[in-house]
PDB file of C-alpha atoms in Angstrom:
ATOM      1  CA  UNK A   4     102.466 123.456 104.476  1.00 52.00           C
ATOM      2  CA  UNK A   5     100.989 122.769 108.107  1.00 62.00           C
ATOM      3  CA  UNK A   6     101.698 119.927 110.178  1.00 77.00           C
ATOM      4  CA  UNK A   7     103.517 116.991 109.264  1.00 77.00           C
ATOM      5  CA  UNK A   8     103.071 113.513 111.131  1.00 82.00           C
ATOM      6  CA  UNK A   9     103.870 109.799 110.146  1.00 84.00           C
ATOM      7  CA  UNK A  10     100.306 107.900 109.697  1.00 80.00           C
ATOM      8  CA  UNK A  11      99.874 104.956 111.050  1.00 80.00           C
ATOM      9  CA  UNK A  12      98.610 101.411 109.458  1.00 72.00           C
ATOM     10  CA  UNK A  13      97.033  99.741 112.763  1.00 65.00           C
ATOM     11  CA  UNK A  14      96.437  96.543 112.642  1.00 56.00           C
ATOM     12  CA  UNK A  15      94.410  95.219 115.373  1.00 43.00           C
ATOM     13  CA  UNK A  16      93.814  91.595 114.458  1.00 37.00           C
ATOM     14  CA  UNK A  17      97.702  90.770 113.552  1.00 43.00           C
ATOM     15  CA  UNK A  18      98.749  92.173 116.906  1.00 47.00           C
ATOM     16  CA  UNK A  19      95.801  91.852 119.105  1.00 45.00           C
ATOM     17  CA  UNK A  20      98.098  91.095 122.563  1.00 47.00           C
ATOM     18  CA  UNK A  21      99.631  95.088 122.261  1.00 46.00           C
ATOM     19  CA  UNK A  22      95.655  95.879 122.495  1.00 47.00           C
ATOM     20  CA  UNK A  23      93.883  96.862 125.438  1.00 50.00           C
ATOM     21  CA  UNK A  24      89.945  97.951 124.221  1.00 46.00           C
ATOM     22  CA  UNK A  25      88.499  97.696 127.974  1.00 45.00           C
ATOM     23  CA  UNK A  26      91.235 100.241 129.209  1.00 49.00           C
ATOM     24  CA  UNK A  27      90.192 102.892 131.691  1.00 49.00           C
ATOM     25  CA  UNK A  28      90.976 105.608 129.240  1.00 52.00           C
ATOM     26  CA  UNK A  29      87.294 105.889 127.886  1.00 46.00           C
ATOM     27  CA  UNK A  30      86.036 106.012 130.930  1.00 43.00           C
ATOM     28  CA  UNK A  31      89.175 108.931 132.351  1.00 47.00           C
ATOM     29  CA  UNK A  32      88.019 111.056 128.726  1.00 49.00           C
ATOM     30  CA  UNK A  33      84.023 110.396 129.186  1.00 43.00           C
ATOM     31  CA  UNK A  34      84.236 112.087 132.524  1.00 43.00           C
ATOM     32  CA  UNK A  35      86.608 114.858 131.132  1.00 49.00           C
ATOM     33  CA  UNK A  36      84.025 114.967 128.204  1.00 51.00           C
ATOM     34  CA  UNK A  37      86.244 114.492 125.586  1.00 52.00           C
ATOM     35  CA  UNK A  38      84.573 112.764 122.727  1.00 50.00           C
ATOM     36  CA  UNK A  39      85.494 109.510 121.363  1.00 48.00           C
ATOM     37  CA  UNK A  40      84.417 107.852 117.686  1.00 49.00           C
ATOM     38  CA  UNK A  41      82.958 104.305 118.515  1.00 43.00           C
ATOM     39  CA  UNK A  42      84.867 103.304 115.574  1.00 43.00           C
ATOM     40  CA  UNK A  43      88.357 103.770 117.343  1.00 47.00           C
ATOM     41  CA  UNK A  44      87.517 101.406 120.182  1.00 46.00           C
ATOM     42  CA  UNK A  45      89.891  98.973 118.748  1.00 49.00           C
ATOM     43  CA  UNK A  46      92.205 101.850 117.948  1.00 72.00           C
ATOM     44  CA  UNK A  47      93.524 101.703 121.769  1.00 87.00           C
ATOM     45  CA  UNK A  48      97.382 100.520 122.014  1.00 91.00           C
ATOM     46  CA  UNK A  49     100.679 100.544 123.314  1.00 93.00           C
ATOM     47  CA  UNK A  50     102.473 103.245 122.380  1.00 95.00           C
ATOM     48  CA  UNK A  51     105.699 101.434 121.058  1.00 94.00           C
ATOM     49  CA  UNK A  52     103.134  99.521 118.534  1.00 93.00           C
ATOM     50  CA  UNK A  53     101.602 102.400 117.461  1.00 94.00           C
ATOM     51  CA  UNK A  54     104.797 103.564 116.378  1.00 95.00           C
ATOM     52  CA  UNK A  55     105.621 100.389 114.870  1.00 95.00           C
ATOM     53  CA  UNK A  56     103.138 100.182 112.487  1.00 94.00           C
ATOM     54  CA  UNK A  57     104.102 103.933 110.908  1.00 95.00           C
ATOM     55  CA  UNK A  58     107.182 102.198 109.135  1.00 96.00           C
ATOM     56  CA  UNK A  59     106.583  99.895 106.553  1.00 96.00           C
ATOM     57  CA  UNK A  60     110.202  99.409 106.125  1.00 98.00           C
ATOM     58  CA  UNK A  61     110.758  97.316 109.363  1.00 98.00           C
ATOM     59  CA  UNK A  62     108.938  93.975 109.464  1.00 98.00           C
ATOM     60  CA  UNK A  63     108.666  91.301 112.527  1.00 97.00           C
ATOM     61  CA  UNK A  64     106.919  87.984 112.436  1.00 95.00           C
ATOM     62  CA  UNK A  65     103.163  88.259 113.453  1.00 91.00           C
ATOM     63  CA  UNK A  66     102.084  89.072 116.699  1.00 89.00           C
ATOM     64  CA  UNK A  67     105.462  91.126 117.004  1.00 94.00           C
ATOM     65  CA  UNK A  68     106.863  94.346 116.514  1.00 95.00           C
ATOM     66  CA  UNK A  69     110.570  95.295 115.903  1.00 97.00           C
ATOM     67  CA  UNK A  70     112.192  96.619 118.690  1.00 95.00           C
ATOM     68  CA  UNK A  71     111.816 100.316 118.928  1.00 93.00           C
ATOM     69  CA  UNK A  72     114.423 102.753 117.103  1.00 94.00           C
ATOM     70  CA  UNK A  73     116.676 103.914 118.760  1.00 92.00           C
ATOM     71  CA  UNK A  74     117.733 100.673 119.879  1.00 94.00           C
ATOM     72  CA  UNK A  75     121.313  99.276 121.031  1.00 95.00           C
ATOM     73  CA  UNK A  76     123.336  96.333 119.525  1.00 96.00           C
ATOM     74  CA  UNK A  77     125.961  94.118 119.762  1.00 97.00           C
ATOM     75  CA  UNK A  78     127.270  91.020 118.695  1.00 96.00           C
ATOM     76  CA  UNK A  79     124.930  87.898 118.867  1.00 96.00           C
ATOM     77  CA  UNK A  80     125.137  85.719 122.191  1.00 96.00           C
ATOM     78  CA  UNK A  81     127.875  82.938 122.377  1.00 96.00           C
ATOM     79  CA  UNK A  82     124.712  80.049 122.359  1.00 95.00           C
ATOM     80  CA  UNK A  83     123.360  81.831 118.890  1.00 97.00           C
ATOM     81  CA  UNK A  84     126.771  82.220 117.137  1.00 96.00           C
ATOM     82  CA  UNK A  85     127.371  78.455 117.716  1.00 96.00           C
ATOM     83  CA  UNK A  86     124.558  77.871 115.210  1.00 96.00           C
ATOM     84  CA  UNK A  87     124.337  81.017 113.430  1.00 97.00           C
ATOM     85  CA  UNK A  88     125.593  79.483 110.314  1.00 97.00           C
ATOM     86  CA  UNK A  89     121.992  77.196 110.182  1.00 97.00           C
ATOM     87  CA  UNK A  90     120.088  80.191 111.088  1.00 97.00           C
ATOM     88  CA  UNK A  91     121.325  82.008 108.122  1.00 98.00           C
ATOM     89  CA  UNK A  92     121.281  79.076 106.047  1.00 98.00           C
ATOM     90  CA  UNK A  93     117.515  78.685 106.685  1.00 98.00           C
ATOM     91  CA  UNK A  94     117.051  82.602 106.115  1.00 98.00           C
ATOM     92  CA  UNK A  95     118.243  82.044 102.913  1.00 98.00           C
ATOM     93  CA  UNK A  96     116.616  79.371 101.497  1.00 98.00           C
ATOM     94  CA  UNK A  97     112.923  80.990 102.684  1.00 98.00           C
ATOM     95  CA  UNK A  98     114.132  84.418 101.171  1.00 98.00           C
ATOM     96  CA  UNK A  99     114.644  82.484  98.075  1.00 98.00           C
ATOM     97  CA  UNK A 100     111.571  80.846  97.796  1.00 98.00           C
ATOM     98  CA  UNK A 101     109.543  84.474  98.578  1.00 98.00           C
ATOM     99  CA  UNK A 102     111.925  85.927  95.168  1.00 98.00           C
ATOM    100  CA  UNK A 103     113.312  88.422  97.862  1.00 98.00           C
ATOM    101  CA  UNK A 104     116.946  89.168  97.219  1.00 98.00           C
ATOM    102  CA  UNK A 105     118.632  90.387 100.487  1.00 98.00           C
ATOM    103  CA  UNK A 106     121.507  92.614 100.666  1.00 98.00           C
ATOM    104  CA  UNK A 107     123.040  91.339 103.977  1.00 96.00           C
ATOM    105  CA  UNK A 108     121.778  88.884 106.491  1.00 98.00           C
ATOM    106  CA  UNK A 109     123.304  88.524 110.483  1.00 95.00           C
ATOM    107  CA  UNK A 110     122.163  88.014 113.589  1.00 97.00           C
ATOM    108  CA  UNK A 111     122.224  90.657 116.130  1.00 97.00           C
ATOM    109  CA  UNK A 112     121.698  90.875 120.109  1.00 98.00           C
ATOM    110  CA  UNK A 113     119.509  94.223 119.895  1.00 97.00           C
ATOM    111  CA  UNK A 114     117.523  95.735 122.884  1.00 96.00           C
ATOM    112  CA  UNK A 115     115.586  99.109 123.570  1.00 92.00           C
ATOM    113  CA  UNK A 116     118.011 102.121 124.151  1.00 90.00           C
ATOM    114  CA  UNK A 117     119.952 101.832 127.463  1.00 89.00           C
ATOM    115  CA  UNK A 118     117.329  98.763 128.306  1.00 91.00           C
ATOM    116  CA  UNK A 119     119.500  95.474 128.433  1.00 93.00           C
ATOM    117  CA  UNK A 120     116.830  93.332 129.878  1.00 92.00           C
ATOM    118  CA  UNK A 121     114.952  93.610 126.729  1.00 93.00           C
ATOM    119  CA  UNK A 122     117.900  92.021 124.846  1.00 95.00           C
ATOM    120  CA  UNK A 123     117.151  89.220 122.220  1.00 96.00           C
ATOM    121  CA  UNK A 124     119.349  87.688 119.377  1.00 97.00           C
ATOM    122  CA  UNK A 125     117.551  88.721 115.981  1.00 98.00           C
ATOM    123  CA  UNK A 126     118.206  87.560 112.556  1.00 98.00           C
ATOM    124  CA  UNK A 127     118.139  90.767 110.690  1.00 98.00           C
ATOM    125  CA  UNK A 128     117.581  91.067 106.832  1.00 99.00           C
ATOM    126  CA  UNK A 129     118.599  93.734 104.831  1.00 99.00           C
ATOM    127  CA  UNK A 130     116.735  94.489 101.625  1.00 98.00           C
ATOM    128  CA  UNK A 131     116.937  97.309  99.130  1.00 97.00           C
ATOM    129  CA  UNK A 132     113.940  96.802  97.930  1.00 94.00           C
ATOM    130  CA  UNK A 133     110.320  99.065  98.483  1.00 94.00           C
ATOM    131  CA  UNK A 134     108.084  96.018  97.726  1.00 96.00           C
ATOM    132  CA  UNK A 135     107.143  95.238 101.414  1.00 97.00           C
ATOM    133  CA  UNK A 136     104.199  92.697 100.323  1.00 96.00           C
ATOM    134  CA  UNK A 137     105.958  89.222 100.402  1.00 98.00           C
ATOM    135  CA  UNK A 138     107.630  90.488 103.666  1.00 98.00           C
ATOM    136  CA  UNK A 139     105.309  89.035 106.738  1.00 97.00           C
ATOM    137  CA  UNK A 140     104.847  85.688 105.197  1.00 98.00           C
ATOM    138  CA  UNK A 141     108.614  85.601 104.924  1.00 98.00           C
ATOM    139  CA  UNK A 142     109.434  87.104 108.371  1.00 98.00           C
ATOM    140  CA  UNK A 143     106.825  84.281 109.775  1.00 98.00           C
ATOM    141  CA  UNK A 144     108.416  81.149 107.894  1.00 98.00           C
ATOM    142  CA  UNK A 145     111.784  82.257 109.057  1.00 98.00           C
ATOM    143  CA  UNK A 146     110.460  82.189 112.298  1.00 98.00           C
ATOM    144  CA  UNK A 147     108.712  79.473 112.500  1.00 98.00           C
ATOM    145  CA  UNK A 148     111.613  77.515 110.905  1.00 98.00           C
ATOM    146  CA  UNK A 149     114.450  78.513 113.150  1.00 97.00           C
ATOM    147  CA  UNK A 150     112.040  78.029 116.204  1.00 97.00           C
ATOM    148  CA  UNK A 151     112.389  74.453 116.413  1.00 97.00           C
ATOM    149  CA  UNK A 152     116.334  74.670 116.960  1.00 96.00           C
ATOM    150  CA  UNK A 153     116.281  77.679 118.702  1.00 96.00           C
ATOM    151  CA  UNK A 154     113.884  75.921 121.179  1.00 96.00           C
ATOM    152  CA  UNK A 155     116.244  72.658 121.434  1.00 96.00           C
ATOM    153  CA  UNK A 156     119.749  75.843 122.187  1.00 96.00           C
ATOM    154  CA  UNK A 157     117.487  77.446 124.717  1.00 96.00           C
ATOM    155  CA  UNK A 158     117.379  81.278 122.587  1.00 95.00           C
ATOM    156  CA  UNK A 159     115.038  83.236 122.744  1.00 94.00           C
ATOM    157  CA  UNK A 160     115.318  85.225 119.262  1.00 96.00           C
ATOM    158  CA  UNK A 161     113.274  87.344 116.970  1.00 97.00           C
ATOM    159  CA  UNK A 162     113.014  87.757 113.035  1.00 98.00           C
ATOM    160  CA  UNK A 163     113.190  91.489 111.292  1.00 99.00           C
ATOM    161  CA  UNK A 164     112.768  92.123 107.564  1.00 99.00           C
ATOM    162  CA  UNK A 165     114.359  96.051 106.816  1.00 99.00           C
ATOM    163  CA  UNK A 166     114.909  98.534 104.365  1.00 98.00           C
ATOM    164  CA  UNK A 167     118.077 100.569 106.307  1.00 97.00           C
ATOM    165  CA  UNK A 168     117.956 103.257 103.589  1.00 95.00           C
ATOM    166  CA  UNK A 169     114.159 104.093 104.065  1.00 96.00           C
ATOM    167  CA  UNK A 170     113.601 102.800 107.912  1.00 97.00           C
ATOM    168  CA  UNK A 171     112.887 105.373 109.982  1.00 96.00           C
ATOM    169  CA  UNK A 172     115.835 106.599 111.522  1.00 95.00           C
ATOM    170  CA  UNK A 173     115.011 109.697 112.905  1.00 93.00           C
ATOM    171  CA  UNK A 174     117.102 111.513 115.488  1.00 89.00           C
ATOM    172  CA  UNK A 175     117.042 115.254 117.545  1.00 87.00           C
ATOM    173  CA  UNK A 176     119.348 118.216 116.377  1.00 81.00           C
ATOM    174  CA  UNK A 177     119.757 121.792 117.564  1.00 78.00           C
ATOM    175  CA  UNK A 178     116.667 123.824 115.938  1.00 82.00           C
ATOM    176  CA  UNK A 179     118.168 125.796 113.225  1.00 73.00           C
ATOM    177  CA  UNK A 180     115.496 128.095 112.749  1.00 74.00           C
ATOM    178  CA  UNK A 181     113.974 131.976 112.162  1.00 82.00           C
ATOM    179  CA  UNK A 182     112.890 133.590 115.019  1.00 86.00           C
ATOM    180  CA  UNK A 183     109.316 133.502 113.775  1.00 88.00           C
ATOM    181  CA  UNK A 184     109.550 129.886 114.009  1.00 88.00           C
ATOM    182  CA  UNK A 185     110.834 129.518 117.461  1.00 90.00           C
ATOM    183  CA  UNK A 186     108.105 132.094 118.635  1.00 92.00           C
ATOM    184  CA  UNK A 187     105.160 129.984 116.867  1.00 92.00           C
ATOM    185  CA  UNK A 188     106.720 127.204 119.046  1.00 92.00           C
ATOM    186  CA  UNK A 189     106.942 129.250 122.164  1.00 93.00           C
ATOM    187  CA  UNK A 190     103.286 130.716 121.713  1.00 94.00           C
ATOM    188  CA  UNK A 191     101.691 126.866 121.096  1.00 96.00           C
ATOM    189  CA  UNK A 192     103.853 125.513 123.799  1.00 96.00           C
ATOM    190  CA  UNK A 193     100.964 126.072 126.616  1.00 97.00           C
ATOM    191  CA  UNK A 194      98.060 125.036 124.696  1.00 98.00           C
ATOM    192  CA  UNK A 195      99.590 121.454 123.708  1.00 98.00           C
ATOM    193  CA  UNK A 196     101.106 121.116 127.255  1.00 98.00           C
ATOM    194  CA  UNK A 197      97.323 121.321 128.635  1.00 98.00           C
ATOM    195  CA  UNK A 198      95.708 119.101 125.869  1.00 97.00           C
ATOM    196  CA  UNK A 199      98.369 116.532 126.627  1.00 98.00           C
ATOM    197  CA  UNK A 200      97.710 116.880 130.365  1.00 97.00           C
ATOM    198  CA  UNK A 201      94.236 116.648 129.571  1.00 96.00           C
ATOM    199  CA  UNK A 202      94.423 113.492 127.155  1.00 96.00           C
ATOM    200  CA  UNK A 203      97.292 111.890 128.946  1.00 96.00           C
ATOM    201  CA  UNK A 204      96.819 112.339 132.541  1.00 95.00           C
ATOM    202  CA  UNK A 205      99.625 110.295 134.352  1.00 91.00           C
ATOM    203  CA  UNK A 206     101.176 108.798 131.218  1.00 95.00           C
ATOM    204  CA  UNK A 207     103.034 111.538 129.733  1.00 97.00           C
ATOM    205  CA  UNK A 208     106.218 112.766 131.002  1.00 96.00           C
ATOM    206  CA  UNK A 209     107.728 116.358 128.752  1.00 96.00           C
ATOM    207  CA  UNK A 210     106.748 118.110 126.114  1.00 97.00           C
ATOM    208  CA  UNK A 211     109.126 119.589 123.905  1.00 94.00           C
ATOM    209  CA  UNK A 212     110.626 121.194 120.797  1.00 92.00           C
ATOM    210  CA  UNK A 213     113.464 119.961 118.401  1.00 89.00           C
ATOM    211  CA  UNK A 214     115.481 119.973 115.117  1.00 87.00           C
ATOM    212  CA  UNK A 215     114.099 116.030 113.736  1.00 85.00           C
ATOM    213  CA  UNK A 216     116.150 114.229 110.701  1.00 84.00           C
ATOM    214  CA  UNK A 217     116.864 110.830 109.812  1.00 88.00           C
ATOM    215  CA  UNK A 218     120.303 109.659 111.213  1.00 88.00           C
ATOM    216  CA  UNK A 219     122.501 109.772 107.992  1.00 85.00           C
ATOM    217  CA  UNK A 220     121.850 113.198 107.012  1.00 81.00           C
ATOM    218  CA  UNK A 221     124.610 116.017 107.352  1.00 74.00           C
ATOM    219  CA  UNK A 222     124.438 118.029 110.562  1.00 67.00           C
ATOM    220  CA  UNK A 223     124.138 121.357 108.867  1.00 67.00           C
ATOM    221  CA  UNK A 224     121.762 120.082 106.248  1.00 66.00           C
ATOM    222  CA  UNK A 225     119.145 122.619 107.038  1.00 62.00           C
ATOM    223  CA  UNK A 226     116.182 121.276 104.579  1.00 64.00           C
ATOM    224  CA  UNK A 227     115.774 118.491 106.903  1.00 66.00           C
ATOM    225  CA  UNK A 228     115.725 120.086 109.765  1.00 73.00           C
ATOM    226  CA  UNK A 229     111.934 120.352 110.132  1.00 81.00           C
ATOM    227  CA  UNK A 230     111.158 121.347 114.116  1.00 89.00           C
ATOM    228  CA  UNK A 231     109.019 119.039 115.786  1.00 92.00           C
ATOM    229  CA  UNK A 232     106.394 119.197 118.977  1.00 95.00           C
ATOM    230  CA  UNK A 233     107.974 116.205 121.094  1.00 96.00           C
ATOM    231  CA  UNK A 234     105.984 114.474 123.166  1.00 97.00           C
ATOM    232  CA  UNK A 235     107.273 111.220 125.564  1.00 96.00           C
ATOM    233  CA  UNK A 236     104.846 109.102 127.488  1.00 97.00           C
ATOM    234  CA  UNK A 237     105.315 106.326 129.670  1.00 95.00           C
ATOM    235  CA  UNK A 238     107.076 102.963 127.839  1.00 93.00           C
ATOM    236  CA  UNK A 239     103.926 100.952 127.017  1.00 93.00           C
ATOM    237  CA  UNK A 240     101.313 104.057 127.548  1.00 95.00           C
ATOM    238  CA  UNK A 241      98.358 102.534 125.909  1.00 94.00           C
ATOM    239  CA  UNK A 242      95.407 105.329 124.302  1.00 93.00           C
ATOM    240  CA  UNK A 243      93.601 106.168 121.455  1.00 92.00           C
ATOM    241  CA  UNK A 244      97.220 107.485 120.170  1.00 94.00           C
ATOM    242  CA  UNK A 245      95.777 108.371 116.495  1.00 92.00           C
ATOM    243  CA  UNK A 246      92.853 110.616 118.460  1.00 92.00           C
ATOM    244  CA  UNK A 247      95.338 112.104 120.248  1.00 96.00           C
ATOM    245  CA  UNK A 248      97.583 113.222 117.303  1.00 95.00           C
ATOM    246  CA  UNK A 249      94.842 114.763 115.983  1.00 94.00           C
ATOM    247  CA  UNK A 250      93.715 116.869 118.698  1.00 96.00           C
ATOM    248  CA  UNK A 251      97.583 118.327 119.149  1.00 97.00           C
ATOM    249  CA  UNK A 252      97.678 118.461 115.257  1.00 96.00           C
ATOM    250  CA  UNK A 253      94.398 120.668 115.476  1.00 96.00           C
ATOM    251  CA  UNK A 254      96.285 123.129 118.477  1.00 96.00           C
ATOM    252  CA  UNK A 255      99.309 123.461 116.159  1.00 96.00           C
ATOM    253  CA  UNK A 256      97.738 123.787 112.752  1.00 94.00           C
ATOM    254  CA  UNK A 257      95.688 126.721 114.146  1.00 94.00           C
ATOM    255  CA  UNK A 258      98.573 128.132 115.758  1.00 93.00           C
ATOM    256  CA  UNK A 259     101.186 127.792 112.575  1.00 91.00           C
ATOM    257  CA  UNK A 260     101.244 130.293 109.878  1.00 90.00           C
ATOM    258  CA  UNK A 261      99.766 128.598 106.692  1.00 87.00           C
ATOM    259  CA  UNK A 262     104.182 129.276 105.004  1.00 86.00           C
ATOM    260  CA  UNK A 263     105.514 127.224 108.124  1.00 88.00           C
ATOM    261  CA  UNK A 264     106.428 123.557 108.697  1.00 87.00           C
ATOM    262  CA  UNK A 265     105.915 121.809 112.174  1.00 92.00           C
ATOM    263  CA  UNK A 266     105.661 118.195 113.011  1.00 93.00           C
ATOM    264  CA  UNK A 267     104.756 115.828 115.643  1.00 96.00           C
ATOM    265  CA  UNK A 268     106.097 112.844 117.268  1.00 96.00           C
ATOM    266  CA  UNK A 269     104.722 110.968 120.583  1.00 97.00           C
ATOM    267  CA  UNK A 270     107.763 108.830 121.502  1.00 95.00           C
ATOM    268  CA  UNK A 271     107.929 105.995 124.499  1.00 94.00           C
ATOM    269  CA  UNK A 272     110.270 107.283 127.870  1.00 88.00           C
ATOM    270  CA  UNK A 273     113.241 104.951 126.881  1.00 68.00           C
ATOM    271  CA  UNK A 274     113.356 107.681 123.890  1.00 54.00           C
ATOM    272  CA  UNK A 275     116.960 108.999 123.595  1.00 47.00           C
ATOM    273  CA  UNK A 276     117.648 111.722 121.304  1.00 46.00           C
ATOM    274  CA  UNK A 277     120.741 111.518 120.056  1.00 41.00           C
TER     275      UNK A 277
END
């Protein structure tokens, strides 16, 4: 029992443009005296790849991240679908040669939640499958092999490798909880809305409480309705987002009966939650 948050596998050197280690933020926390581990100076990100790198079960091509969930789709542009069929063909083949079996391959126009200017066609693979190692190498040969006649149609396009059964999928829902649970929230609701101030000064944007489960569970399925501390920050906030999580985990472990369940989440603005 205490507080439950995804952990994050940071990767600095496979996605070193999301970085920013000379950002004002040490500077902003030095002055506020808030302490700082030399070891997370490369720990500073965007807040979208921070996320990213907590699901193992969504893949991009190096240097990339998938676009964030949720996300809106549609049917691939009229350029892609002229030469979808080689695109898929070439998934295929590299797939083959990595010994990954895919359950369903197509290409989709996906962008950030009500964000159409971050629209790109994406050849998305489907895998039931947990082993995620052979995964990057795959996602970057299918890249790099579609580039060249992507490049000739003029699309701009990106690669995903997925689970869809264990991707993270979460998604808001009324609390359906005791009353000792919503007063624990109520009572810890100050103390994290002055740590974020203090942490986040002119990045973060609410703070709030809600019912979290992954998108495919039942409504009224009350087991997964764990109740969450929401946070949203500015699309492409950049901190020392694991530091952070542990200084809110710290105000609501020591504000949450040892028997109760409460998680965390920092999410970007273009968060929608439901």
């Amino acid at each position: 029992m205490g507080v439950l948050v995804r952990k994050s596998r940071l990767d600095k050197m496979s996605l070193s443009k999301y970085f920013d280690s000379e950002s004002k933020l040490y500077s902003i926390w030095y002055l506020r005296g808030i302490q700082i581990n030399p070891c997370s100076a490369a720990g500073v990100s965007s807040i979208e790849l921070y996320n990213a790198t907590k699901d193992p079960f969504r893949v991009a091509s190096s240097g990339k991240i998938p676009i964030p969930w949720p996300y809106d789709h549609e049917m691939a542009s009229v350029k892609t679908k002229e030469i979808e069929t080689e695109f898929l063909e070439i998934a295929t083949k590299t797939l083959r040669r990595y010994n990954i079996v895919p359950s369903y391959i197509h290409v989709l126009n996906m962008s950030k939640r009500g964000l159409p200017s971050t629209a790109k066609d994406t050849i998305v693979v489907s895998i039931n499958d947990d082993n995620i190692t052979r995964w990057l190498p795959a996602a970057d040969e299918i890249y790099q092999s579609t580039l060249p006649r992507a490049t000739e149609a003029g699309i701009q396009f990106r690669v995903e490798l997925r689970n869809p059964e264990r991707m993270y999928t979460d998604m808001s829902a009324a609390l359906r909880q005791s009353k000792e649970t919503l007063d624990v929230l109520l009572s810890m609701d100050p103390l994290i809305l002055a740590k974020v101030r203090e942490l986040l000064p002119g990045s973060w944007r609410t703070v709030s409480f809600a019912g979290r489960r992954p998108i495919d569970t039942p409504w009224r399925d009350d087991g997964s309705n764990v109740p969450r501390v929401l946070v949203i920050v500015n699309m492409g906030a950049k901190s020392v987002w694991e530091l952070v999580e542990e200084q809110l985990c710290q105000i609501i472990e020591e504000s949450t009966p040892s028997t109760m369940n409460i998680s965390l989440e920092i999410l970007p603005g273009n968060f929608v939650g439901s």
